[in-house]
Tab-separated table of C-alpha atoms in Angstrom:
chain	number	residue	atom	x	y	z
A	1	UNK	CA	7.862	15.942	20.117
A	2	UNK	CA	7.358	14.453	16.770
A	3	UNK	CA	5.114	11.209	17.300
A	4	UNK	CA	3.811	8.277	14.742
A	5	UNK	CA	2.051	5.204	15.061
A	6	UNK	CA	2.507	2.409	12.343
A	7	UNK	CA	0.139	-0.593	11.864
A	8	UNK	CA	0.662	-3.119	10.002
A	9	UNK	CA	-2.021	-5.454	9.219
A	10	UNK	CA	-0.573	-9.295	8.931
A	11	UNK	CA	-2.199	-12.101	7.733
A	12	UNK	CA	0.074	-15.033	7.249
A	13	UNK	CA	2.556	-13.089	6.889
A	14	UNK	CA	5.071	-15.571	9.143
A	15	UNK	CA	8.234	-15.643	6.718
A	16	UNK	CA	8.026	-11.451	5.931
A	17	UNK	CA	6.958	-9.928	9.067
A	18	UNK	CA	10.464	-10.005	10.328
A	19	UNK	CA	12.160	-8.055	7.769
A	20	UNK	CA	9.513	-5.669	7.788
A	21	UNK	CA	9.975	-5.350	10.989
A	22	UNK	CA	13.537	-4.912	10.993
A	23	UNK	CA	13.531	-1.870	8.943
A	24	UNK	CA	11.383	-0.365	10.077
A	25	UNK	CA	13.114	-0.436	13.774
A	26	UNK	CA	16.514	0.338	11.980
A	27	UNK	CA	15.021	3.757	10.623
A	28	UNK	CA	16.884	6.980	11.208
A	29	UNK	CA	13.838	8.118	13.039
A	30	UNK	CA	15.233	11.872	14.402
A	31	UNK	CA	13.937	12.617	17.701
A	32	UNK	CA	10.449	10.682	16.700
A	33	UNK	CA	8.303	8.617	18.979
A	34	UNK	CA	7.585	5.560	17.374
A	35	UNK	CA	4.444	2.757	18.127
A	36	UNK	CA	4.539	-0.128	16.315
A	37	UNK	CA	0.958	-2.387	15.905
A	38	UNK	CA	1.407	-5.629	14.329
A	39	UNK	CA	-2.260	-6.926	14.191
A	40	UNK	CA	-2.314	-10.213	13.122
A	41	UNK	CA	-5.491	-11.430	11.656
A	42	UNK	CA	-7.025	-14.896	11.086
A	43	UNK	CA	-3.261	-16.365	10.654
A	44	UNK	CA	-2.834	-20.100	10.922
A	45	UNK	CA	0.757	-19.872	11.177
A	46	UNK	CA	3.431	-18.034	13.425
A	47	UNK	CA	3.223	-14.290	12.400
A	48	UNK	CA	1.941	-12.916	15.778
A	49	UNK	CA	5.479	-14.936	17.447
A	50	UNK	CA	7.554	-13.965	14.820
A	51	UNK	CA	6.246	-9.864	15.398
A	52	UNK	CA	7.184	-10.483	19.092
A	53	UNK	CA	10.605	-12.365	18.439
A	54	UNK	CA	11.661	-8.182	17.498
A	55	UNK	CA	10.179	-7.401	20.821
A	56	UNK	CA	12.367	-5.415	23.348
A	57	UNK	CA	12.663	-3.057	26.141
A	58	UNK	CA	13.562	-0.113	23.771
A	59	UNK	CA	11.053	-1.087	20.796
A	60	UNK	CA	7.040	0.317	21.420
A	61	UNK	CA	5.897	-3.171	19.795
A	62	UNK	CA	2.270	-3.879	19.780
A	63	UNK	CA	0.942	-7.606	18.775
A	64	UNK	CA	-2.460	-7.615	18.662
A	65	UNK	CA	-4.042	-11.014	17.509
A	66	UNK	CA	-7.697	-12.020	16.323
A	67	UNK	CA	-8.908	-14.820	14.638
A	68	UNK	CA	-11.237	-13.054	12.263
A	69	UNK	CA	-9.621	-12.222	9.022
A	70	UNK	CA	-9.714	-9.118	6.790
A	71	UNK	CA	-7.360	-6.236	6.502
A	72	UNK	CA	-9.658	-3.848	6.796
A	73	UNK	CA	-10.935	-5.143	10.505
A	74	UNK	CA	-7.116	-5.160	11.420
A	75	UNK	CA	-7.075	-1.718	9.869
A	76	UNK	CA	-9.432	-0.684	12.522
A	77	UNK	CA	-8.128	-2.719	15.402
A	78	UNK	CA	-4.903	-1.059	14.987
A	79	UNK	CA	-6.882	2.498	14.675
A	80	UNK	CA	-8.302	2.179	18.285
A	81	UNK	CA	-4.776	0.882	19.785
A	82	UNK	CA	-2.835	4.109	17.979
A	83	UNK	CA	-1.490	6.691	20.457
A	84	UNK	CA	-0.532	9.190	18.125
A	85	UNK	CA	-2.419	11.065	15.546
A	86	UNK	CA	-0.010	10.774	12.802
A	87	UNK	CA	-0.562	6.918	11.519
A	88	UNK	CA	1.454	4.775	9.097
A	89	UNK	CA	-0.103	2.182	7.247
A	90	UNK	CA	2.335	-0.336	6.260
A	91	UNK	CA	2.054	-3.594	4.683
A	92	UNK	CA	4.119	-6.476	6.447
A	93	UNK	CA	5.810	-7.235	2.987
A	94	UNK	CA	6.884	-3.944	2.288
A	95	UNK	CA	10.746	-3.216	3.638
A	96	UNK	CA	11.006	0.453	4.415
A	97	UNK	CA	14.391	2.888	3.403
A	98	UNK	CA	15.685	3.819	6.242
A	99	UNK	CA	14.987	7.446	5.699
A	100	UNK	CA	11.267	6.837	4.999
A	101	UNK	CA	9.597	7.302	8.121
A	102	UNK	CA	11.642	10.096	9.732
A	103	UNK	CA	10.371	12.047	5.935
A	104	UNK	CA	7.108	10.919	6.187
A	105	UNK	CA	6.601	12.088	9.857
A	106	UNK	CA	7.839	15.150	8.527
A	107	UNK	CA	6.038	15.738	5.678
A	108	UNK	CA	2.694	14.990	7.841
A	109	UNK	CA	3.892	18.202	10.314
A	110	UNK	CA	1.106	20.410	9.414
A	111	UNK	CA	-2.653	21.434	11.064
A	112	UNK	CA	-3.898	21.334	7.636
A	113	UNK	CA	-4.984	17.608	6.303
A	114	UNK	CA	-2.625	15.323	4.235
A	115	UNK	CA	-1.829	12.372	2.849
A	116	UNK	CA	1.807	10.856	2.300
A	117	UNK	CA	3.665	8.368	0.497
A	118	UNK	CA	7.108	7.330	-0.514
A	119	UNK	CA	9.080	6.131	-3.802
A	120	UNK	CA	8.311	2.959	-4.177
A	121	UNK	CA	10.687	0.066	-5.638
A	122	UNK	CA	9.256	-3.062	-7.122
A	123	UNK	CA	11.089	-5.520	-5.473
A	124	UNK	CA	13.004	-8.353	-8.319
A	125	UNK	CA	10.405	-10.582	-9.151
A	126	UNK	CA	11.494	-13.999	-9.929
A	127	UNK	CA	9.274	-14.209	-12.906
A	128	UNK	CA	10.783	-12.851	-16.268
A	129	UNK	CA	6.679	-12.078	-17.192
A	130	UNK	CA	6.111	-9.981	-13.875
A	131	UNK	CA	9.881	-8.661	-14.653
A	132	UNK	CA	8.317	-7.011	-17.751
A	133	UNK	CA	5.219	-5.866	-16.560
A	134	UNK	CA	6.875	-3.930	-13.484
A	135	UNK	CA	8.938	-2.287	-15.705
A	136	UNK	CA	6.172	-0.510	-17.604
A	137	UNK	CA	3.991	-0.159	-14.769
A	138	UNK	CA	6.836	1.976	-12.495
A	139	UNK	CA	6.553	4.436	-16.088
A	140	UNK	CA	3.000	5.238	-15.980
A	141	UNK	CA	2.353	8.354	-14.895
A	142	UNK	CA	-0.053	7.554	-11.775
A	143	UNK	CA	2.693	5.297	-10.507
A	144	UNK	CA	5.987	7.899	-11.992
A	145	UNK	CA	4.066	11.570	-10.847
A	146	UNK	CA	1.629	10.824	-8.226
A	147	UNK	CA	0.890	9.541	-5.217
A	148	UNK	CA	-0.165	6.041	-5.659
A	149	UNK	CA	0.448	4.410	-1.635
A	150	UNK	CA	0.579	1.148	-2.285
A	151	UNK	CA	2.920	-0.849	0.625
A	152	UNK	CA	2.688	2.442	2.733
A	153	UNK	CA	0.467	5.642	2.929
A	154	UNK	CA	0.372	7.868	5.661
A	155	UNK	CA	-1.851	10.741	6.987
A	156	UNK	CA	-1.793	13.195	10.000
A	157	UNK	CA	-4.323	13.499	12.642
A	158	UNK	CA	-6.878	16.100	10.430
A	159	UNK	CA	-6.300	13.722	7.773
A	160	UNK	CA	-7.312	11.099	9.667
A	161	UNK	CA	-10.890	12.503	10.941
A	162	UNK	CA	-12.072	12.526	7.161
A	163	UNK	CA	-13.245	9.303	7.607
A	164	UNK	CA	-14.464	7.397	10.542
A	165	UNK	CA	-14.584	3.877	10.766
A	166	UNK	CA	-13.061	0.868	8.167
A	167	UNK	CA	-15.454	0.173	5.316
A	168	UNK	CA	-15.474	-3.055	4.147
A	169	UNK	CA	-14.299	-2.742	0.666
A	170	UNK	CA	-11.334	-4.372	-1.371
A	171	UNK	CA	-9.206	-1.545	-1.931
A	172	UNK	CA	-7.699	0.308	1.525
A	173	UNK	CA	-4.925	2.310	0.127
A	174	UNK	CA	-7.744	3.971	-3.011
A	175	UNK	CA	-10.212	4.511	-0.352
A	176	UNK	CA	-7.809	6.615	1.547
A	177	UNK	CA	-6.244	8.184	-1.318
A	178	UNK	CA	-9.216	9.728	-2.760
A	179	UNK	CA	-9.849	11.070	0.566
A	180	UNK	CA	-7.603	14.114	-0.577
A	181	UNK	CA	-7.121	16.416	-3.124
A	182	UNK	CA	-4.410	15.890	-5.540
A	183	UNK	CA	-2.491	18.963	-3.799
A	184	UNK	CA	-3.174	17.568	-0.708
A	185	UNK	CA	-0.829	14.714	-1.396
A	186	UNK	CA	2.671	14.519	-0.413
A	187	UNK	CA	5.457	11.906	-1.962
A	188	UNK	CA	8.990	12.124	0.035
A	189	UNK	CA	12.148	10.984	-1.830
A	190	UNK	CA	12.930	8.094	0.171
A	191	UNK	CA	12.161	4.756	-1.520
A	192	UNK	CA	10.546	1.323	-0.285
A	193	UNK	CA	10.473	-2.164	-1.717
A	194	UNK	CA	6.905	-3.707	-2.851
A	195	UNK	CA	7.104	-7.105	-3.894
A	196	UNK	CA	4.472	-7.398	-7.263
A	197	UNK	CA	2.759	-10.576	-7.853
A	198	UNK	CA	4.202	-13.736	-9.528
A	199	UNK	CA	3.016	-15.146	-13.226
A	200	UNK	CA	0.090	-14.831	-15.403
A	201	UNK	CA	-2.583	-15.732	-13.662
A	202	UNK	CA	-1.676	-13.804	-10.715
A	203	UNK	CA	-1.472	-10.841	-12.319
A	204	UNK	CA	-4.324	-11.141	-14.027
A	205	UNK	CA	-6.794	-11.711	-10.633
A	206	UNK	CA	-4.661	-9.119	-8.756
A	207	UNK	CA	-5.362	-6.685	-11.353
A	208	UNK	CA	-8.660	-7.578	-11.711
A	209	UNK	CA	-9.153	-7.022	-8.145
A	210	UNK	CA	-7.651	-3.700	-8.155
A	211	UNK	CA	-10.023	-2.733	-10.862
A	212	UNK	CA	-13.206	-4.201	-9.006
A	213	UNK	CA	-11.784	-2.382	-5.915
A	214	UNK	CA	-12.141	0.806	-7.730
A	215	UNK	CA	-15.280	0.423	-9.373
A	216	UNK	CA	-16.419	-0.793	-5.686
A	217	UNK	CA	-15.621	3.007	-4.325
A	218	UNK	CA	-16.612	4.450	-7.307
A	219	UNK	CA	-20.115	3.181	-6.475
A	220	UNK	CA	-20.153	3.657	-3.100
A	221	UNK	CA	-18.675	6.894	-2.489
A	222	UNK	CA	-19.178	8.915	-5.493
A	223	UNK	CA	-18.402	11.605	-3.975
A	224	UNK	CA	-14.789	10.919	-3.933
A	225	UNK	CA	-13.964	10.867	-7.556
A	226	UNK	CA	-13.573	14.382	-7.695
A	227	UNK	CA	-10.412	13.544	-6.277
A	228	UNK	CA	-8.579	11.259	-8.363
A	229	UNK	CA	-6.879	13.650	-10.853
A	230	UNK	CA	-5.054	11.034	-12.214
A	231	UNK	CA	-2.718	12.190	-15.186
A	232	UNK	CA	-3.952	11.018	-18.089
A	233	UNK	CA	-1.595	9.246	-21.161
A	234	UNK	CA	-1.648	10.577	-25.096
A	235	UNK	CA	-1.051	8.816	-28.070
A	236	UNK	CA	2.139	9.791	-28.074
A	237	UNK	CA	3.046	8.903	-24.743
A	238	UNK	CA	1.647	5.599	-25.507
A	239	UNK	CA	3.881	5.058	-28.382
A	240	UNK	CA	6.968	6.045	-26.564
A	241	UNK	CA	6.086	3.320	-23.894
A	242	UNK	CA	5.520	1.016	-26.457
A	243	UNK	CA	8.889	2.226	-28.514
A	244	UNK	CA	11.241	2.187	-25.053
A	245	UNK	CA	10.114	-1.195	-23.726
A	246	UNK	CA	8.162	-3.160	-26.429
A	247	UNK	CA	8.328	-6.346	-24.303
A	248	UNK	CA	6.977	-4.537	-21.161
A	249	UNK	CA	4.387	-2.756	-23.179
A	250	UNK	CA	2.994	-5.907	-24.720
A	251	UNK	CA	2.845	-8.037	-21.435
A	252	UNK	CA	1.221	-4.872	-20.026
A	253	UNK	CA	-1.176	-4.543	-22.684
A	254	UNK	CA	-2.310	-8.399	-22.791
A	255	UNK	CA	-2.843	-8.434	-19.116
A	256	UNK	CA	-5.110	-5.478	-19.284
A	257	UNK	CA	-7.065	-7.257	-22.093
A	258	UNK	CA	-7.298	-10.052	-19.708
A	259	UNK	CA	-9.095	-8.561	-16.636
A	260	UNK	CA	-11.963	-7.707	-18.973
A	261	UNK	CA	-12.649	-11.030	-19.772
A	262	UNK	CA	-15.115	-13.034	-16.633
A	263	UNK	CA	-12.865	-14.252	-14.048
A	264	UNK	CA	-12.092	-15.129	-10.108
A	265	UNK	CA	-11.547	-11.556	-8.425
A	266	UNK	CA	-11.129	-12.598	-4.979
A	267	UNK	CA	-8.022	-12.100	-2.579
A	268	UNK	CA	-4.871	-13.654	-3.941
A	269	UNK	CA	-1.759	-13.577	-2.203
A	270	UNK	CA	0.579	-13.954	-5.123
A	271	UNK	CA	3.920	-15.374	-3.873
């Protein structure tokens, strides 16, 4: 019988868990087994209730709460608590298709190791400046052609024993990705929605997380690097970013300036 866990790290995450939730228990799942860990970590508010409001008798819903913070700790708690091999890593803003997990599962049916993802959709920003900067993002080629994870990435149990425990680093979803080979990647058709970060200055530290994130694995696992294979852009395919969205381009552009000047890097939420 097809099987899956999915954990879902939550910190905070009160006034989203419950859509995420919610789609992801309205999937067309097809004959899969589905366990559901909701670890809530270091939250001052009401996420853990709010995961076990979508409690019932026919939902395998797992709340697991500690008070120590950090994604990647609640990464690990919900590791140990997984009864399948096959694991979903979700985050609690992310709303799932319903399609997604049933072609994930799928997609992860093989002895050989592998890594999975789906479509994603940035989710309407309310900001007209993180409007324009999702729009060029979604049309580079890492985010267009490959395999990025962010929201969701998935692997099977061989894909799984690559790496034992949670590191603490910043960036989960690159330390997993890098983990496999670029043909050792899978992306299924059916979309989610990942919200991007609000206004200027969030972009700016988000992004300039991300980058420290990567430099962070960069340094301490060299060894994965020979797996990125990330497409890289011409000068022409710059200019036809630039020529189809000039607006995009430009926010896009400044914001990268940005992140090399000194600046707060830490954890930002963003909405």
């Amino acid at each position: 019988m097809k099987a899956a866990s999915v954990i879902i790290p939550a910190h905070d995450e009160a006034g989203y868990i419950g859509p995420c939730l919610e789609a992801v228990f309205a999937s067309d799942l097809e004959g899969t087994a589905l366990q559901v860990i909701v670890v809530a970590n270091g939250c001052a508010d009401k996420t853990a209730q709010k995961a076990l409001d979508h409690a019932s008798s026919e939902r395998n819903l797992l709340v697991i709460e500690t008070p120590q913070g950090g994604k990647l700790q609640a990464l690990e708690l919900g590791d140990r608590a997984a009864h399948h091999g096959t694991r979903i890593y979700l985050d609690a803003d992310v709303i799932v298709a319903p399609d997604l997990i049933s072609q994930l599962v799928a997609a992860l049916a093989l002895a050989a190791p592998r890594y999975a993802s789906g479509t994603p959709s940035v989710a309407r920003a309310q900001s007209a400046l993180t409007r324009a900067y999702a729009r060029l993002w979604q049309r580079l080629p890492f985010v267009a052609q490959g395999v990025p994870g962010f929201g969701i990435f998935a692997v099977n149990a061989a894909g799984r024993a690559r790496w034992d425990v949670w590191p603490d680093i910043i960036s989960d979803d690159t330390f997993v990705r890098l983990h496999f080979a670029p043909e050792e990647r899978l992306k299924v058709p059916a979309h989610y929605s990942w919200p991007m970060v609000e206004g200027w200055h969030r972009l700016v530290r988000v992004r300039r997380r991300q980058d420290r994130g990567v430099a962070e694995i960069t340094a301490r696992f060299p060894h994965l690097a020979q797996n990125e294979g990330r497409a890289r852009m011409g000068a022409g395919d710059v200019v036809r970013l630039a020529l189809q969205d000039p607006i995009g381009f430009a926010v896009y552009g400044a914001v990268s300036l940005a992140v090399r000047l000194p600046g707060p890097g830490g954890w930002v939420r963003g909405r």
